[in-house]
Short mmCIF file of N, CA, C and O in Angstrom, two decimals:
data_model
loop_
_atom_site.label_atom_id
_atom_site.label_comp_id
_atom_site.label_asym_id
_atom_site.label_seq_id
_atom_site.Cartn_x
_atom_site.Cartn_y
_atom_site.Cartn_z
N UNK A 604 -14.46 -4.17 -1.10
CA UNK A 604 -13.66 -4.57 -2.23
C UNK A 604 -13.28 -6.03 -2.07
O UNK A 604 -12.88 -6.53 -1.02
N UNK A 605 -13.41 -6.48 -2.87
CA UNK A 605 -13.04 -8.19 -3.09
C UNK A 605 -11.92 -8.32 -3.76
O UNK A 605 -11.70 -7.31 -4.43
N UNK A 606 -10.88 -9.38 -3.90
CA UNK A 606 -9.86 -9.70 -4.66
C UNK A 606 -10.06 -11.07 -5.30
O UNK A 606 -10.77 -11.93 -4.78
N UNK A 607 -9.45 -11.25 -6.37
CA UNK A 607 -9.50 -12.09 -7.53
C UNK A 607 -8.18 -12.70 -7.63
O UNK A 607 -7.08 -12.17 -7.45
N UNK A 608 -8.53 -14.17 -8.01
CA UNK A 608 -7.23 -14.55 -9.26
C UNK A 608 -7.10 -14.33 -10.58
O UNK A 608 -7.88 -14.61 -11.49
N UNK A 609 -5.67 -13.62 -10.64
CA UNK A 609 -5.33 -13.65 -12.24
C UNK A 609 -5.84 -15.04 -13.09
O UNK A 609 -6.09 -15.01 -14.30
N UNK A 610 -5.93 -16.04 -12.42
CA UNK A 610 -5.78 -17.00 -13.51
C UNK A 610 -7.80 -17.45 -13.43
O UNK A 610 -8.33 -18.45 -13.93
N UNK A 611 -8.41 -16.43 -12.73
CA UNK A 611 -9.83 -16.96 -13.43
C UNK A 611 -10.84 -17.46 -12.56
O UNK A 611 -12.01 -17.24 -12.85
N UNK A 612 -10.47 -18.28 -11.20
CA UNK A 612 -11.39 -18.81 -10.37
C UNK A 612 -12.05 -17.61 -10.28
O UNK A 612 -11.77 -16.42 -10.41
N UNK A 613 -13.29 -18.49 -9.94
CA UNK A 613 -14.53 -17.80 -9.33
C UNK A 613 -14.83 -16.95 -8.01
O UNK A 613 -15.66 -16.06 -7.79
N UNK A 614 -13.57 -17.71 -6.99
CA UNK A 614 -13.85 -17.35 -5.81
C UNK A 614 -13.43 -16.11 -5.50
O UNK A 614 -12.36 -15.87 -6.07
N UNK A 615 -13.80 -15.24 -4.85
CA UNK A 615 -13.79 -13.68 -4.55
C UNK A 615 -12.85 -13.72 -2.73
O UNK A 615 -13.41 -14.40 -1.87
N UNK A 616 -12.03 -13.25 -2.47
CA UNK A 616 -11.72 -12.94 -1.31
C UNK A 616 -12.25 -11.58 -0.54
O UNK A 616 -12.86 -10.62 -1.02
N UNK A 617 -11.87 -11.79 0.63
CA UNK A 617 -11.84 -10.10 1.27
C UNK A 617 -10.41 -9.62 1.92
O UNK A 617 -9.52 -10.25 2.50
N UNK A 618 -10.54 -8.48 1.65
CA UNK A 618 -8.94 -8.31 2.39
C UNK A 618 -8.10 -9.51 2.91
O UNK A 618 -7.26 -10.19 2.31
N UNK A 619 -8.53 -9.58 4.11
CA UNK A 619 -7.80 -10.65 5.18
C UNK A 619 -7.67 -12.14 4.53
O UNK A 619 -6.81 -13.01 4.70
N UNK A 620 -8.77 -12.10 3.77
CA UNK A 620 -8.76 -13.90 3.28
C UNK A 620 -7.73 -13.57 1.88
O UNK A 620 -7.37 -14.71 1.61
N UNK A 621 -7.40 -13.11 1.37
CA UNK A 621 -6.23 -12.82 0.64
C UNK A 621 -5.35 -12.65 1.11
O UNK A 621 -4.37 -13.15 0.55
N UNK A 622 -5.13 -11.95 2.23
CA UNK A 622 -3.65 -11.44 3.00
C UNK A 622 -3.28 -13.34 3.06
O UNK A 622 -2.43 -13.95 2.42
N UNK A 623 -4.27 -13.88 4.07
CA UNK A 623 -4.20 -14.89 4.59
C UNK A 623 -3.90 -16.23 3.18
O UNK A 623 -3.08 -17.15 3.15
N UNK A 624 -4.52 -15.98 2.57
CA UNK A 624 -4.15 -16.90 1.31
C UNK A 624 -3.28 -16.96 0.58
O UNK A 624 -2.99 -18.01 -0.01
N UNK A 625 -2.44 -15.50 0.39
CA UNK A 625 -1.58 -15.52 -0.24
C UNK A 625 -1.46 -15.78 -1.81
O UNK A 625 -0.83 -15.08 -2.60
N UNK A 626 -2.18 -16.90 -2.10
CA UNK A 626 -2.35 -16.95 -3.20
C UNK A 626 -3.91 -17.42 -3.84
O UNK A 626 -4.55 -17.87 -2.89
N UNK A 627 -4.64 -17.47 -4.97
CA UNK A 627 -5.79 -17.70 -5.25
C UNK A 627 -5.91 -19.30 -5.25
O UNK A 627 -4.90 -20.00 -5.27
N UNK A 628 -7.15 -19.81 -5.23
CA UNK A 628 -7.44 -21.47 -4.88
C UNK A 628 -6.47 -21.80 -6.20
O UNK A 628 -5.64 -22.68 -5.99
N UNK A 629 -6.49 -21.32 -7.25
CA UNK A 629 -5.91 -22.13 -8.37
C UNK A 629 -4.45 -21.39 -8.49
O UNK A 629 -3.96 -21.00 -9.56
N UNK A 630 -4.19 -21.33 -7.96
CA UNK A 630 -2.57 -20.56 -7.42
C UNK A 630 -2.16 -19.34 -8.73
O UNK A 630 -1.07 -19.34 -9.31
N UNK A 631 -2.95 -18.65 -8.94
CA UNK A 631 -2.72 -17.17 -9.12
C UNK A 631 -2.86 -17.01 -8.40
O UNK A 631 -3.37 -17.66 -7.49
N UNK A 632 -2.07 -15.06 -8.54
CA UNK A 632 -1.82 -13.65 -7.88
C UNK A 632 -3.28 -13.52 -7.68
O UNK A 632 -4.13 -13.74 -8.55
N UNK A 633 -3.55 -13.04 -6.17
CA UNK A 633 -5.01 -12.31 -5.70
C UNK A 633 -4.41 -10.88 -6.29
O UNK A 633 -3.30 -10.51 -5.92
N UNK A 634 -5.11 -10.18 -7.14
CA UNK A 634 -5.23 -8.61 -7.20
C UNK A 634 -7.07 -8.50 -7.16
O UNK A 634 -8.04 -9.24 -7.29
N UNK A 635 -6.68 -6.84 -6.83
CA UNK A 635 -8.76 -6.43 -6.58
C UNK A 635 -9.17 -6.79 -8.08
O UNK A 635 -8.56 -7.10 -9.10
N UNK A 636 -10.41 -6.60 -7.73
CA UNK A 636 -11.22 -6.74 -8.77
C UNK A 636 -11.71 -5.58 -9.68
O UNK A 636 -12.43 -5.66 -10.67
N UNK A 637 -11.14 -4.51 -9.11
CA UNK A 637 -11.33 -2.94 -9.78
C UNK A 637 -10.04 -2.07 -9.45
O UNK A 637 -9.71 -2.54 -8.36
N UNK A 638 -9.42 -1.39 -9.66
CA UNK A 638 -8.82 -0.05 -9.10
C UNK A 638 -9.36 0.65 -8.97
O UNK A 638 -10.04 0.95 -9.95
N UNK A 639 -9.49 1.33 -7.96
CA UNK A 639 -10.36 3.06 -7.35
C UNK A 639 -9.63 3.90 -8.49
O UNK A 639 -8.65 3.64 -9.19
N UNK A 640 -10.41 4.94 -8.42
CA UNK A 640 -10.14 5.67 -9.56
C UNK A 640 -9.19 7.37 -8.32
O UNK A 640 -9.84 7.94 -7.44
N UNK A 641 -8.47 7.56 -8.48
CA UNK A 641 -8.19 8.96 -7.63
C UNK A 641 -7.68 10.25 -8.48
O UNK A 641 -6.75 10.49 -9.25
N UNK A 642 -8.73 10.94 -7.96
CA UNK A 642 -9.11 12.68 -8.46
C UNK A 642 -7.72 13.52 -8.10
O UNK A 642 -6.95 13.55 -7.14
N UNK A 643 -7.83 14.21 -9.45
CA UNK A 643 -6.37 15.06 -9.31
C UNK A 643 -6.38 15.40 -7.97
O UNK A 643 -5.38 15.21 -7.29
N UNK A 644 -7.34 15.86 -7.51
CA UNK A 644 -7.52 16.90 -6.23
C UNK A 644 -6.88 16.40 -4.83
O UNK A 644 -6.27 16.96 -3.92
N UNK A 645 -7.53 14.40 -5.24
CA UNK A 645 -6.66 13.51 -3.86
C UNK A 645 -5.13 14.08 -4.16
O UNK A 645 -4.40 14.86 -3.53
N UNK A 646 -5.00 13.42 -5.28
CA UNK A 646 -3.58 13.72 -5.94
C UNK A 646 -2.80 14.45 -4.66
O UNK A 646 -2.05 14.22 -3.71
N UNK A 647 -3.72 15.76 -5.53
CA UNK A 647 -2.62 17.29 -5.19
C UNK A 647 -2.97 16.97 -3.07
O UNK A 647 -2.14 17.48 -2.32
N UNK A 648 -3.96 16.29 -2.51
CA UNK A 648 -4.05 16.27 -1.18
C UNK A 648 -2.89 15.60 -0.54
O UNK A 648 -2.55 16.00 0.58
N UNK A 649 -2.16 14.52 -1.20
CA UNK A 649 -1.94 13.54 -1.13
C UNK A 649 -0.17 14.07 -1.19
O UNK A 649 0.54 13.25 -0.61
N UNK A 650 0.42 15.00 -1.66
CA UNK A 650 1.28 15.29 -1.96
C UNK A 650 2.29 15.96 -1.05
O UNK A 650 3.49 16.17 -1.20
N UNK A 651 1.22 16.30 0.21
CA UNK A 651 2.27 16.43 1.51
C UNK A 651 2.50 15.63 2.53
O UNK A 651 3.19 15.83 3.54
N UNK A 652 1.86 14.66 2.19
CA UNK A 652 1.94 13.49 3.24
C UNK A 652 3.28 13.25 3.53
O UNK A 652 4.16 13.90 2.95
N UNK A 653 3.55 12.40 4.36
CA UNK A 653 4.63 11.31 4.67
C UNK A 653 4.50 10.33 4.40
O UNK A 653 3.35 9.97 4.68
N UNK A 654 5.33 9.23 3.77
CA UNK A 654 5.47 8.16 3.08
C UNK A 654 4.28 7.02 4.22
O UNK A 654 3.44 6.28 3.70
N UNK A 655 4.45 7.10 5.55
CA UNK A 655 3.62 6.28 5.86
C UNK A 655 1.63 7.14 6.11
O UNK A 655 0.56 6.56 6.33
N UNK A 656 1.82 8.03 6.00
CA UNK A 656 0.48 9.00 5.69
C UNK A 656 0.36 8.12 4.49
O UNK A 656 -0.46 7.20 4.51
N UNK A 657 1.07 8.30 3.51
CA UNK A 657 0.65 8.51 2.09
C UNK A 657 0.33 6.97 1.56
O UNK A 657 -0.33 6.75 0.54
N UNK A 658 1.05 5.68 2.62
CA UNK A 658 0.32 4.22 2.27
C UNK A 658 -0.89 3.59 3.07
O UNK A 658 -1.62 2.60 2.96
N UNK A 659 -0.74 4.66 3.91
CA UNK A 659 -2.44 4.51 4.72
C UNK A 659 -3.61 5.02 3.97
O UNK A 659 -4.69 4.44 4.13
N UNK A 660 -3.52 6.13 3.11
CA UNK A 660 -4.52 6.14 2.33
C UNK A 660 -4.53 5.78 1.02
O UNK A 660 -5.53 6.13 0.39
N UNK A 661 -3.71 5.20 0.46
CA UNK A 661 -3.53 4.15 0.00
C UNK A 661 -4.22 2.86 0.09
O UNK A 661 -5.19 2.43 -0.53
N UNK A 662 -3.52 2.37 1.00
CA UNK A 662 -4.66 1.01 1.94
C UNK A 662 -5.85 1.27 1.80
O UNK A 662 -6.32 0.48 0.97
N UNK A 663 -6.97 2.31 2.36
CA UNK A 663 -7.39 2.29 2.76
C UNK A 663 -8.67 2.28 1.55
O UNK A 663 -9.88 2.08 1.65
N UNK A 664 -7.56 2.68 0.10
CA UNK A 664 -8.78 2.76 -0.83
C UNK A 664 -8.74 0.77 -1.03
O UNK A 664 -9.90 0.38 -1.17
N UNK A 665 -8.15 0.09 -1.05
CA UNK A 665 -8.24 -1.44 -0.93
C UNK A 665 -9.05 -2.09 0.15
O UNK A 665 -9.60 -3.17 -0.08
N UNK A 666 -9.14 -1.55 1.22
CA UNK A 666 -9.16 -1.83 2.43
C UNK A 666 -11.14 -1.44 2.81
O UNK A 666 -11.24 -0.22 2.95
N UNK A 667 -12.43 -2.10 2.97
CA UNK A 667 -13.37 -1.17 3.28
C UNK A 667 -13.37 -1.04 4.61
O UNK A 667 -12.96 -1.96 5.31
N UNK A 668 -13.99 0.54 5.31
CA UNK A 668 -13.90 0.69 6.69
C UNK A 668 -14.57 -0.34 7.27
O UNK A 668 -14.30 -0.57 8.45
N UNK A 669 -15.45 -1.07 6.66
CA UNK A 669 -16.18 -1.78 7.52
C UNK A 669 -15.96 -3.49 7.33
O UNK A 669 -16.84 -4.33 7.53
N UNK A 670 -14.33 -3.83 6.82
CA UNK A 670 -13.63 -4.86 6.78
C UNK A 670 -14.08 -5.29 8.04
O UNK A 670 -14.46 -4.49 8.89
N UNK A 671 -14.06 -6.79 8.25
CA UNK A 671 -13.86 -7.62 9.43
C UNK A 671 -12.21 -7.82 10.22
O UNK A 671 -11.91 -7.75 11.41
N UNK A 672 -11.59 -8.02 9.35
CA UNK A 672 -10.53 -7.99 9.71
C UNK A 672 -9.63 -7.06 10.57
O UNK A 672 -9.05 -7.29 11.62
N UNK A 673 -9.71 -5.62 9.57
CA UNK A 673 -8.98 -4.54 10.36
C UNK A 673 -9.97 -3.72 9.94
O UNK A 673 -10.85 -3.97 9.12
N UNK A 674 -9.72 -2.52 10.67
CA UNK A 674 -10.61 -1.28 10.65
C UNK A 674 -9.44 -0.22 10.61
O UNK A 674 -8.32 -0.35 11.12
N UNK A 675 -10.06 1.16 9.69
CA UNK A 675 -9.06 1.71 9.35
C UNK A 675 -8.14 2.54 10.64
O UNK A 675 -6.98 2.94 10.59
N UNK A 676 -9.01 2.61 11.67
CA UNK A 676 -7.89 2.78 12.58
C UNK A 676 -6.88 1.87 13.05
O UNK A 676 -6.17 2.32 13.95
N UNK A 677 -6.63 0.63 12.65
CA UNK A 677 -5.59 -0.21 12.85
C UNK A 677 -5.02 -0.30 12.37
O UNK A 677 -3.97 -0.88 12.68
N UNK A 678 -5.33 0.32 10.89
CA UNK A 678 -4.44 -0.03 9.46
C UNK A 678 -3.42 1.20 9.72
O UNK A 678 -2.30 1.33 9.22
N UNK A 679 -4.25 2.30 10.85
CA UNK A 679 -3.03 3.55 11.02
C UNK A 679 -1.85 3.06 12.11
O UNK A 679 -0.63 3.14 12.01
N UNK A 680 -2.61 2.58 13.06
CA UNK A 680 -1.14 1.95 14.20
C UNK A 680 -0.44 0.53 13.23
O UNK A 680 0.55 -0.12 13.57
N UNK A 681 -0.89 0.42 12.55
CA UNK A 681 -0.22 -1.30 12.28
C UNK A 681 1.05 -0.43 11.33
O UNK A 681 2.25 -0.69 11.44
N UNK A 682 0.44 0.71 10.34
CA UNK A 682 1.34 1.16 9.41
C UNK A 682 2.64 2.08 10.53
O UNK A 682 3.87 1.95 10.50
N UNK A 683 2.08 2.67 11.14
CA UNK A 683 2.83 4.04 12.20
C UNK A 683 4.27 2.84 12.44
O UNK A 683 5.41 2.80 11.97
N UNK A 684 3.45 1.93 13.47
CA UNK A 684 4.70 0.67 13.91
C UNK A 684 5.18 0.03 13.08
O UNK A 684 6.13 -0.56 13.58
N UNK A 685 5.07 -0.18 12.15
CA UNK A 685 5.29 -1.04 10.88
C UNK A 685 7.09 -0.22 10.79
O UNK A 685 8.20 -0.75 10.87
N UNK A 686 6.72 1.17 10.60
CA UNK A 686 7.51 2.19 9.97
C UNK A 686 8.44 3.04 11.19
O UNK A 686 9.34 3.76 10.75
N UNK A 687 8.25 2.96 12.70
CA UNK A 687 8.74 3.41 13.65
C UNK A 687 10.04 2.82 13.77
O UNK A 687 10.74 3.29 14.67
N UNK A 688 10.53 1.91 13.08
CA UNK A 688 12.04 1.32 13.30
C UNK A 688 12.89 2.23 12.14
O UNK A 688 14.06 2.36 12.51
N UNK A 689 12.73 2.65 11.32
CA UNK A 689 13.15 2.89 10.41
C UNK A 689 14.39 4.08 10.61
O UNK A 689 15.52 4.20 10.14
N UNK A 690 13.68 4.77 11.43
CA UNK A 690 14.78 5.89 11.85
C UNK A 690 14.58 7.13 11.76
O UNK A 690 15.02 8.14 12.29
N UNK A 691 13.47 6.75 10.64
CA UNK A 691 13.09 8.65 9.99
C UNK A 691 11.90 8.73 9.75
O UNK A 691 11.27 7.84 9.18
N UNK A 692 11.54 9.53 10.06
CA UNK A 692 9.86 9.64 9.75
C UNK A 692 9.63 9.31 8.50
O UNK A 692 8.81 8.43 8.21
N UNK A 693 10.60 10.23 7.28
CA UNK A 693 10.21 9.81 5.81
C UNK A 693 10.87 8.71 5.45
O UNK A 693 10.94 8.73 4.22
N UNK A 694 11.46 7.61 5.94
CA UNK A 694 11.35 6.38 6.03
C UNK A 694 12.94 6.50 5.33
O UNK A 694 13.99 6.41 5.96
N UNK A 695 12.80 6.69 4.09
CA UNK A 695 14.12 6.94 3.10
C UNK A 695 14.48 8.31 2.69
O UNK A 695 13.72 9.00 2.02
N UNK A 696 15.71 8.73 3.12
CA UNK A 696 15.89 9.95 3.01
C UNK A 696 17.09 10.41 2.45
O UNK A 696 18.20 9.95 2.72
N UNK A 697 16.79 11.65 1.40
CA UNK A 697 17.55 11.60 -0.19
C UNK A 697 18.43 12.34 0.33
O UNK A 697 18.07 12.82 1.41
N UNK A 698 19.78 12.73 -0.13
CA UNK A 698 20.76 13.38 -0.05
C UNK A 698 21.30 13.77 -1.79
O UNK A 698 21.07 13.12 -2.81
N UNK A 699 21.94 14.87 -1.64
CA UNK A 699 22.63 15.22 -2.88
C UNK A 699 23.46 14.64 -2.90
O UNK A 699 23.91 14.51 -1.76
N UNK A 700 24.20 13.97 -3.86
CA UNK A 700 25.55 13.57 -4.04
C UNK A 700 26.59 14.57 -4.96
O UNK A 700 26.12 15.58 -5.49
N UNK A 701 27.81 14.26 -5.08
CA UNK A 701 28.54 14.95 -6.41
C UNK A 701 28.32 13.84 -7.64
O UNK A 701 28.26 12.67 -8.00
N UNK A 702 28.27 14.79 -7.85
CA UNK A 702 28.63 13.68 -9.51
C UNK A 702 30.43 13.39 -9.75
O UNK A 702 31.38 14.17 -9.76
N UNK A 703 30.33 11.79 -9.93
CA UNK A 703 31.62 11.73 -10.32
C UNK A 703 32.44 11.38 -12.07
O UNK A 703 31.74 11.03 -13.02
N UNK A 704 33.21 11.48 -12.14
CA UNK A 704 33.83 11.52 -13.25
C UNK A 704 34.24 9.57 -13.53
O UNK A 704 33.79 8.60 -12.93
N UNK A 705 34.96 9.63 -14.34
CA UNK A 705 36.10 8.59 -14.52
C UNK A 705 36.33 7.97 -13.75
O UNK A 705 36.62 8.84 -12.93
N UNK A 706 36.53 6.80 -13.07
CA UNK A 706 37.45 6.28 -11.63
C UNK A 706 37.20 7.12 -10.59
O UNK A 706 38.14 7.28 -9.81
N UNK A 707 35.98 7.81 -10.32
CA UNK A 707 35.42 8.42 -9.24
C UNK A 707 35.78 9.30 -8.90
O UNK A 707 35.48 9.69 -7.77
N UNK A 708 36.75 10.18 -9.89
CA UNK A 708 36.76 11.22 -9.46
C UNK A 708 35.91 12.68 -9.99
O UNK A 708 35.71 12.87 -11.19
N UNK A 709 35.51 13.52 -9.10
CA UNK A 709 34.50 14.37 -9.27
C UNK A 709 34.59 15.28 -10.04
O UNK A 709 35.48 16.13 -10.06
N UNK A 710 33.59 15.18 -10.80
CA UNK A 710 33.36 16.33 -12.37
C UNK A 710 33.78 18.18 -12.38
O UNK A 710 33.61 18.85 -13.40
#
């Protein structure tokens, strides 16, 4: 997969030379040049993951295994550590609240 500037140049990146560029030669946003298309079926696969499961394969549809840069087993330790400070495996984690009323007090 290659990435593009919004604003039109010609030049095509690869992963890393986008990460690394940051921005396109004529200073547009690098986005890909296609979106992968994903089947209900990933979908429904995709739906028990863990938040850092679930941006590794993610990545990985941006990402080809046979990148120079990283390879998809790095993209799993880079994400794992990326996300190991956090505290919680599911990274952000929901709680019920009450609902409150008026001046905070509860309904």
């Amino acid at each position: 997969m290659k990435f593009e500037s919004v604003l039109g140049s010609p030049t095509r990146y690869s992963f890393g030379d986008a990460v690394l560029a940051g921005w396109g030669d004529d200073g547009g946003m690098l986005v890909p040049e296609a979106v992968p298309r994903v089947s209900s079926a990933t979908l429904s696969s995709w739906a028990t993951l863990s938040y850092p499961q679930l941006l590794v394969e993610l990545l990985k549809l941006f990402i080809p295994a046979s990148d120079a840069d990283v390879t998809h087993a790095e993209l799993d330790d880079i994400v794992t550590s990326s996300f190991a400070r956090f505290g919680s495996s599911e990274v952000v984690e929901l709680e019920r609240v009450a609902a409150a009323g008026p001046g905070g007090s509860p309904l």
